[in-house]
Amino acid sequence: MDITAVSTLEKRKEADLLVLPFWQEEKVAKPALACHDFESYFKFPVASGDFLGKEGHCLYLYTSEEKEKRIALLGLGKKKNFSEDVLRRSYAALVKSVRAHKSIKSLNLLLPEIEKTQENRVSQLICEGILLSNYSFDQLKEESLKEGKLPLLEKISFIGIDKATLDLCKKSEILITSVYWARDLVNQNADLKSPKILAEAAVEIAKEYPRVKTTILGKKELEKEKMGLLLAVNRGAAQDPALIIAEYNGDPSSKEKTAIIGKGIVFDTGGLNLKPTGSMETMKCDMSGGAAALGTVRAAAALGLKCNIVAVVPATENAMGPSSYKPGDVYRSHAGKTVEITNTDAEGRLVLADAISYTQMYLNPTRMIDLATLTGAIVVALGEEMSGLFCNNKKLTEALIAAGDKTEELLWHMPLYDKYKEKLKSPIADMKNSAGRPGGSITAALFLEAFVKEGMPWAHLDIAGTAYLEQPKGYNPTHATGVGIRLLIEFLSHE
Ligand code: BES
Ligand code: MN
Ligand code: ZN
């Protein structure tokens, strides 16, 4: 996207559309900025009640202006209901409507004047709303069938912002490019993002950004390392597993290092405990945590953040076949603990447990955050707009929740309730991997916690509800959302 700024209305360049934001007042719309120059255009639609300023509503007017032949009145909803996310959502609604008009490719934007929210934040939020919704995944569509493809907006120009504010918008763009990168991976066919291909994608990041180094463990190395749980999940798969490690060293003077561990199940059939029809169709999303972990490293490197992070992604398919791991069998983890497999569909916690153990043994993290589409239970509990946060450290809990509030990737604090550890006891092994439906997302988190060393600050984000949407919503398109990357970059920027 070409993002520019001009200092005054007079200096603006030609564009396909000029955007004027409005509030919804008592039954009428009211300009959210001083825009007397265009009053003759919007006077009637506003006075007549044709345009009320409801959140996300757009009214197109055709003008005889030199620089734009169209004006869009954009509703921001009621002023008393204002929140930062209203700006993202309203401008996302604008983009959705604009993209359906195939002839609109460029916008001139006059900014709403909002008390308490600084001009630079307003611009950044608008930019985020526009960029997050200016995305579609068209790689699997037939080239000649242009019908099904919506054109992308190519250019936006802010009127009346300074260079520092424009730079902030450009930073948002760099960040959101990594969100696109993660969405593309998640939306891809499962077989086109095998562990090997995911590893290659990580190596590509390292080629582009010299401060990123990758290490890939293949099946042989995993066997040598005795990563018995990752190998067990991989048994039914046609493709070998991988442990993908991408390290970004952005602050060599610091010993702090955040490990970001992402579930990398490239497709989850459930294994021998096969998922039924209706539950399997979205399961290419099961590497969303891994995509977010690698996407965060990519974004941090692209932004040159002053921090050290290491992304760790245990990658495999959870497939069904003659060699699949079996319910009732016991496997030894990398950490040494043995696990009775009571359900082969509880595979995420198995691969994560080995990754957590490996990370602590070799990568010297000072704290760990894992992201995983881990349980259907979290979707039941929190729906599609909140991820579950499980954390053993108060400061980390607060910082992550604050970051999520800022980026609107909301986190809800869930309990690591000690007594439920009982449920994971096995008569023939040190633990079992699944404990039935009650408190399903809690017992999954407790399973992971058993592999975290005493004293290590650790957070687990269950993103099963938020990573992949069957319907587009606000600035999230259909399917992959890229959840977690903006949140973690926000978190890492303040530590
Ligand atoms: N990948 C699934 C969880 C999931 C569900 C992700 C819905 C996205 C949307 C996970 O591996 C799984 O199958 N979990 C089981 C655990 C159970 C067998 C203990 C579940 O949630 O049913
Ligand atoms: Mn599963
Ligand atoms: Zn899974």
XYZ file of C-alpha atoms and ligand atoms in Angstrom:
519
model
C 0.000 0.000 0.000
C 1.213 3.452 -0.838
C 0.727 5.556 2.322
C 1.374 9.299 2.116
C 0.504 12.504 3.930
C -0.080 16.132 3.040
C -0.194 19.022 5.483
C -3.319 20.825 4.259
C -6.500 20.261 2.297
C -5.222 22.485 -0.514
C -2.118 20.366 -0.953
C -3.938 17.082 -1.417
C -3.391 15.130 -4.633
C -6.046 13.556 -6.830
C -7.739 10.422 -5.524
C -10.751 8.265 -6.373
C -12.540 9.129 -3.134
C -12.441 11.662 -0.303
C -13.560 10.312 3.077
C -15.384 12.474 5.651
C -16.105 10.920 9.072
C -19.344 11.626 10.992
C -20.797 10.975 14.438
C -24.279 9.654 14.976
C -26.028 12.156 17.238
C -29.684 12.122 18.373
C -31.263 10.949 15.125
C -28.871 12.980 12.962
C -25.325 12.816 11.716
C -22.776 15.417 12.744
C -19.381 15.974 11.115
C -16.526 14.590 13.232
C -14.286 17.348 11.898
C -14.439 20.884 10.546
C -15.238 20.295 6.887
C -17.106 23.429 5.790
C -15.575 23.223 2.329
C -17.824 20.280 1.529
C -20.949 21.317 3.414
C -22.947 21.878 0.244
C -22.554 18.189 -0.571
C -23.503 16.639 2.734
C -26.054 19.193 3.917
C -29.066 17.527 2.324
C -28.290 13.857 3.040
C -27.659 14.772 6.672
C -30.687 17.079 7.090
C -33.007 14.621 5.347
C -31.844 11.750 7.552
C -30.676 9.739 4.535
C -27.338 9.429 6.313
C -27.384 8.959 10.090
C -23.728 8.297 10.861
C -24.257 4.776 12.171
C -21.020 2.909 12.754
C -19.520 1.729 9.483
C -22.261 3.167 7.267
C -21.032 4.760 4.039
C -22.853 7.125 1.738
C -21.273 7.954 -1.610
C -21.806 11.383 -3.127
C -20.728 12.413 -6.615
C -19.136 15.804 -6.886
C -17.700 18.292 -9.268
C -14.541 18.666 -7.183
C -11.275 18.841 -9.077
C -9.408 16.335 -6.998
C -11.977 13.659 -6.219
C -15.107 12.832 -8.142
C -16.601 11.093 -5.129
C -16.999 11.796 -1.430
C -17.875 9.101 1.125
C -19.601 10.066 4.337
C -18.466 7.514 6.901
C -20.367 6.879 10.139
C -18.423 6.370 13.374
C -21.498 5.643 15.488
C -22.460 7.494 18.648
C -19.751 9.578 20.247
C -20.646 8.263 23.694
C -19.925 4.721 22.467
C -16.527 5.647 21.107
C -13.594 3.330 21.679
C -10.326 2.985 19.808
C -11.612 -0.101 18.060
C -14.552 1.871 16.620
C -12.029 3.581 14.362
C -10.532 0.295 13.154
C -13.987 -1.163 12.552
C -15.499 1.868 10.816
C -12.622 2.248 8.385
C -12.628 -1.510 7.791
C -16.308 -1.212 6.838
C -15.336 1.580 4.471
C -12.683 -0.598 2.851
C -15.152 -3.430 2.438
C -17.593 -1.150 0.675
C -14.895 0.553 -1.397
C -13.464 -2.749 -2.600
C -16.859 -3.726 -3.960
C -16.641 -0.578 -6.158
C -14.018 -1.856 -8.533
C -13.068 1.627 -9.721
C -11.935 2.998 -6.346
C -8.237 2.402 -5.689
C -7.107 5.495 -3.793
C -8.423 7.473 -0.824
C -7.883 10.934 0.572
C -8.576 10.837 4.285
C -9.635 13.725 6.475
C -9.222 12.676 10.101
C -11.915 12.816 12.759
C -11.102 15.165 15.615
C -11.423 13.122 18.762
C -10.819 14.536 22.202
C -8.383 12.584 24.372
C -7.184 10.416 21.518
C -4.123 12.022 19.998
C -3.928 12.687 16.320
C -1.120 10.189 15.832
C -3.088 7.405 17.540
C -6.194 8.253 15.487
C -4.186 7.966 12.257
C -2.598 4.728 13.365
C -5.934 3.134 14.262
C -7.465 4.168 10.943
C -4.442 2.793 9.146
C -4.736 -0.517 11.022
C -8.439 -0.854 10.214
C -7.772 -0.190 6.544
C -4.758 -2.483 6.239
C -6.169 -5.396 8.244
C -9.234 -5.503 5.992
C -7.395 -4.864 2.723
C -6.577 -8.552 2.375
C -7.888 -11.593 0.581
C -6.419 -15.008 -0.005
C -6.720 -15.604 -3.740
C -3.869 -18.058 -4.340
C -6.228 -20.986 -4.760
C -8.591 -19.240 -7.159
C -8.476 -19.718 -10.913
C -6.574 -16.815 -12.442
C -9.101 -16.155 -15.182
C -12.090 -16.038 -12.857
C -11.742 -12.413 -11.872
C -15.319 -12.361 -10.596
C -14.565 -13.947 -7.264
C -11.684 -11.595 -6.538
C -12.069 -8.250 -4.883
C -9.517 -5.654 -5.909
C -7.220 -4.238 -3.267
C -7.029 -0.633 -2.295
C -3.704 0.714 -3.538
C -3.199 4.119 -2.037
C -4.211 6.196 0.975
C -3.245 9.763 1.721
C -3.807 11.403 5.106
C -4.630 15.082 5.096
C -3.168 17.208 7.886
C -0.750 14.855 9.645
C 2.947 15.365 10.306
C 5.940 13.242 9.383
C 6.158 11.528 12.795
C 2.539 10.418 12.515
C 3.080 9.157 8.979
C 6.072 7.145 10.228
C 3.851 5.534 12.829
C 1.413 4.510 10.086
C 4.266 3.038 8.082
C 5.315 1.007 11.109
C 1.780 -0.359 11.329
C 2.081 -1.358 7.709
C 5.346 -3.218 8.317
C 3.711 -5.061 11.205
C 0.563 -5.924 9.272
C 2.632 -7.288 6.378
C 3.681 -10.012 8.832
C 0.038 -10.541 9.798
C -0.675 -11.132 6.080
C 2.315 -13.493 5.934
C 0.859 -15.588 8.770
C -2.678 -15.498 7.349
C -1.388 -16.722 3.979
C 0.305 -19.712 5.613
C -2.747 -20.643 7.667
C -5.091 -20.295 4.672
C -2.882 -22.483 2.499
C -3.778 -26.117 1.778
C -2.470 -28.387 4.524
C -0.251 -30.308 2.081
C 1.248 -27.049 0.829
C 2.504 -26.144 4.299
C 4.065 -29.427 5.379
C 6.639 -29.249 8.203
C 9.338 -29.027 5.516
C 7.625 -26.128 3.739
C 7.016 -24.329 7.057
C 10.712 -24.762 7.855
C 11.599 -23.287 4.456
C 9.363 -20.318 5.182
C 11.312 -19.741 8.414
C 14.619 -20.010 6.542
C 13.330 -17.383 4.097
C 12.793 -14.984 7.021
C 16.409 -15.511 8.051
C 17.567 -14.801 4.492
C 15.682 -11.530 4.449
C 16.666 -10.393 7.948
C 20.294 -11.023 8.956
C 19.554 -10.787 12.681
C 17.342 -13.887 12.410
C 18.954 -17.318 12.637
C 17.121 -20.573 12.063
C 17.779 -24.107 13.211
C 15.685 -26.952 11.856
C 15.562 -30.358 13.538
C 14.404 -33.118 11.205
C 13.191 -36.582 12.131
C 16.675 -37.984 12.775
C 17.609 -35.164 15.131
C 14.272 -35.459 16.897
C 14.942 -39.171 17.408
C 18.395 -38.431 18.729
C 16.872 -35.858 21.094
C 14.250 -38.410 22.201
C 11.330 -36.102 21.482
C 8.987 -39.015 21.980
C 5.705 -37.092 22.063
C 6.271 -35.117 18.855
C 7.411 -38.343 17.173
C 4.355 -40.220 18.475
C 1.953 -37.661 16.978
C 3.879 -37.832 13.704
C 3.625 -41.637 13.358
C 0.517 -41.619 11.173
C 1.720 -38.810 8.910
C 3.125 -39.173 5.408
C 5.566 -36.281 5.951
C 8.360 -36.152 8.514
C 8.030 -33.831 11.510
C 10.252 -30.825 12.202
C 11.161 -28.621 15.094
C 11.541 -25.149 13.628
C 13.570 -22.623 15.601
C 13.888 -18.984 14.525
C 15.865 -16.699 16.791
C 15.930 -12.906 16.551
C 18.687 -11.170 18.425
C 17.686 -7.513 18.522
C 19.276 -6.576 21.837
C 22.682 -8.225 22.202
C 23.372 -6.254 25.398
C 20.482 -7.930 27.215
C 20.212 -11.416 28.677
C 16.423 -11.323 28.470
C 14.986 -13.689 25.897
C 11.341 -14.461 25.247
C 10.569 -17.869 23.782
C 7.412 -17.953 21.680
C 6.293 -21.508 21.169
C 3.603 -22.099 18.545
C 1.564 -25.229 17.905
C 2.368 -26.400 14.390
C -0.131 -29.144 13.585
C -0.437 -28.691 9.820
C -3.651 -30.717 9.799
C -5.515 -32.289 12.696
C -7.641 -35.277 11.692
C -7.787 -36.309 15.340
C -5.723 -39.437 14.571
C -7.305 -42.807 15.456
C -9.756 -40.863 17.647
C -10.887 -39.445 14.323
C -12.781 -36.156 14.289
C -16.341 -36.413 12.938
C -17.622 -34.545 9.898
C -18.318 -31.003 10.990
C -15.256 -30.829 13.240
C -12.451 -31.535 10.776
C -13.122 -29.065 7.967
C -11.266 -26.151 9.545
C -8.337 -28.154 10.883
C -5.720 -26.766 8.522
C -5.868 -23.872 11.004
C -4.122 -25.985 13.630
C -0.717 -24.413 12.924
C -1.998 -20.879 13.596
C 0.055 -20.661 16.797
C 3.177 -21.638 14.869
C 2.427 -19.085 12.147
C 1.969 -16.408 14.822
C 5.253 -17.335 16.525
C 7.217 -17.127 13.261
C 5.243 -14.046 12.166
C 6.205 -12.309 15.402
C 9.896 -12.969 14.755
C 9.456 -11.691 11.199
C 7.694 -8.530 12.380
C 10.189 -7.876 15.194
C 13.073 -8.192 12.727
C 11.364 -5.985 10.135
C 10.685 -3.309 12.761
C 14.143 -3.690 14.323
C 12.669 -4.118 17.820
C 15.123 -3.948 20.690
C 14.476 -7.372 22.191
C 15.554 -10.991 21.932
C 13.049 -13.628 20.927
C 13.111 -17.199 19.811
C 10.200 -18.844 18.024
C 9.910 -22.603 18.436
C 7.424 -24.553 16.322
C 6.892 -28.306 16.653
C 5.402 -29.193 13.259
C 3.643 -32.328 12.080
C 0.335 -33.550 10.757
C -1.891 -35.516 13.142
C -2.996 -38.158 10.659
C -4.684 -41.525 10.713
C -2.936 -44.552 9.268
C -1.594 -48.019 10.020
C 1.320 -46.581 12.014
C -0.662 -44.001 13.974
C -0.036 -43.767 17.694
C -2.728 -45.570 19.610
C -5.041 -44.781 22.488
C -3.910 -46.672 25.570
C -0.223 -46.693 24.613
C 2.393 -44.915 26.686
C 5.123 -42.679 25.259
C 8.164 -41.087 26.880
C 8.478 -37.323 26.511
C 11.665 -35.322 25.868
C 11.531 -34.281 29.525
C 11.475 -37.941 30.606
C 7.917 -38.059 31.963
C 5.804 -40.804 30.426
C 2.356 -40.083 29.021
C -0.568 -42.428 28.525
C -2.411 -41.474 25.357
C -6.077 -41.481 26.290
C -7.097 -39.517 23.204
C -5.049 -39.088 20.022
C -6.975 -35.892 19.289
C -5.310 -34.203 22.268
C -2.131 -33.963 20.189
C -1.347 -30.261 20.533
C -0.319 -30.497 24.176
C 1.970 -33.434 23.306
C 3.992 -31.632 20.656
C 4.047 -28.473 22.778
C 5.265 -30.362 25.858
C 8.313 -31.596 23.949
C 8.918 -28.139 22.490
C 8.674 -26.517 25.935
C 11.118 -29.049 27.347
C 13.587 -28.603 24.458
C 13.357 -24.810 24.715
C 14.256 -24.846 28.411
C 17.088 -27.301 27.927
C 18.851 -25.581 25.003
C 17.579 -22.078 24.249
C 17.962 -20.246 27.596
C 14.707 -18.303 27.640
C 13.951 -15.938 30.526
C 10.229 -16.374 29.911
C 8.016 -18.464 27.633
C 4.751 -17.743 25.857
C 2.989 -20.440 23.887
C 0.198 -19.933 21.373
C -1.995 -22.825 20.352
C -5.349 -23.679 18.811
C -5.501 -26.102 21.690
C -9.062 -26.855 22.735
C -12.632 -26.745 21.512
C -13.493 -26.060 25.164
C -12.027 -22.541 24.987
C -14.309 -21.790 22.019
C -17.297 -22.868 24.098
C -16.139 -20.774 27.054
C -15.027 -17.546 25.358
C -16.333 -17.582 21.779
C -14.520 -16.082 18.838
C -13.508 -12.697 20.186
C -11.362 -13.658 23.152
C -8.433 -15.980 23.606
C -7.867 -17.801 26.880
C -4.814 -16.764 28.891
C -3.267 -19.169 31.398
C -0.239 -17.828 33.214
C 1.904 -18.618 36.250
C 3.201 -15.042 36.711
C 1.274 -11.935 37.739
C 3.412 -9.376 35.936
C 3.343 -11.347 32.686
C -0.430 -11.798 32.996
C -0.978 -8.063 33.391
C 1.376 -7.095 30.578
C -0.209 -9.530 28.131
C -3.760 -8.478 28.992
C -2.791 -4.803 28.580
C -1.210 -5.527 25.194
C -4.326 -7.397 24.072
C -6.560 -4.505 25.148
C -4.449 -2.124 23.105
C -4.575 -4.219 19.906
C -8.093 -5.568 20.533
C -6.848 -9.148 20.562
C -8.607 -9.675 23.853
C -7.352 -12.112 26.463
C -9.415 -13.546 29.281
C -7.540 -14.739 32.351
C -8.320 -18.413 32.980
C -7.349 -20.437 36.051
C -4.521 -22.969 36.361
C -6.595 -24.610 39.069
C -4.382 -26.951 41.049
C -7.002 -29.465 42.102
C -7.784 -30.410 38.507
C -4.286 -31.866 38.173
C -5.893 -34.975 39.666
C -7.728 -35.486 36.412
C -4.448 -36.004 34.547
C -3.298 -38.898 36.735
C -2.736 -42.187 34.930
C -2.639 -45.678 36.440
C 0.149 -46.815 34.137
C 2.167 -43.681 33.298
C 3.246 -40.399 34.913
C 0.308 -38.559 33.305
C -2.392 -39.000 30.752
C -2.902 -36.586 27.875
C -6.622 -35.922 28.087
C -9.078 -35.652 30.914
C -12.503 -35.468 29.335
C -14.833 -32.567 28.713
C -15.279 -30.719 32.028
C -12.778 -27.868 32.260
C -11.173 -29.061 29.015
C -9.118 -25.964 28.326
C -7.904 -25.865 31.941
C -6.714 -29.465 32.013
C -4.953 -28.887 28.664
C -3.127 -25.903 30.187
C -2.278 -27.912 33.321
C -0.769 -30.612 31.122
C 1.548 -28.010 29.559
C 2.379 -26.531 32.965
C 3.732 -29.892 34.080
C 6.583 -29.389 31.592
C 7.455 -25.841 32.667
C 10.375 -25.609 35.098
C 9.849 -24.172 38.558
C 10.308 -20.381 38.521
C 10.050 -19.930 34.765
C 7.494 -17.224 33.866
C 5.183 -18.843 31.340
C 1.945 -17.952 29.578
C -0.281 -20.108 27.423
C -2.687 -18.493 24.942
C -5.453 -20.786 23.727
C -6.409 -19.228 20.374
C -8.724 -21.993 19.113
C -11.655 -19.551 18.897
C -9.848 -16.498 17.558
C -7.374 -17.810 14.971
C -9.773 -18.833 12.241
C -13.228 -17.450 11.449
C -15.775 -19.078 9.191
C -17.390 -15.680 8.536
C -15.570 -12.374 8.093
C -15.962 -10.039 11.048
C -14.916 -6.385 11.260
C -11.353 -6.098 10.014
C -10.819 -9.862 10.127
C -11.408 -11.533 6.769
C -12.833 -15.025 6.363
C -10.569 -17.762 7.735
C -7.134 -16.904 9.146
C -7.004 -13.790 11.334
C -3.276 -13.749 12.186
C -4.194 -13.304 15.852
C -1.303 -12.931 18.292
C 1.283 -11.103 16.202
C 0.102 -7.543 16.848
C -0.444 -8.455 20.491
C 3.052 -9.880 20.989
C 4.739 -7.009 19.145
C 2.838 -4.566 21.367
C 3.895 -6.579 24.427
C 7.552 -6.805 23.333
C 7.721 -3.084 22.520
C 7.067 -2.126 26.152
C 9.203 -4.556 28.053
N -7.014 -28.617 17.305
C -7.965 -29.054 18.252
C -8.688 -27.894 18.967
C -9.515 -26.965 18.130
C -10.894 -27.049 18.154
C -8.933 -25.936 17.391
C -11.672 -26.162 17.427
C -9.699 -25.062 16.662
C -11.060 -25.145 16.682
C -7.289 -29.918 19.315
O -6.190 -30.638 18.897
C -8.295 -30.910 19.786
O -8.683 -31.728 19.008
N -8.691 -30.828 21.061
C -9.615 -31.725 21.630
C -9.083 -32.168 22.960
C -9.845 -33.311 23.599
C -9.665 -34.578 22.784
C -9.342 -33.521 24.992
C -10.944 -30.985 21.780
O -10.932 -29.796 22.051
O -11.977 -31.613 21.580
Mn -6.763 -32.539 18.092
Zn -5.184 -29.898 17.261
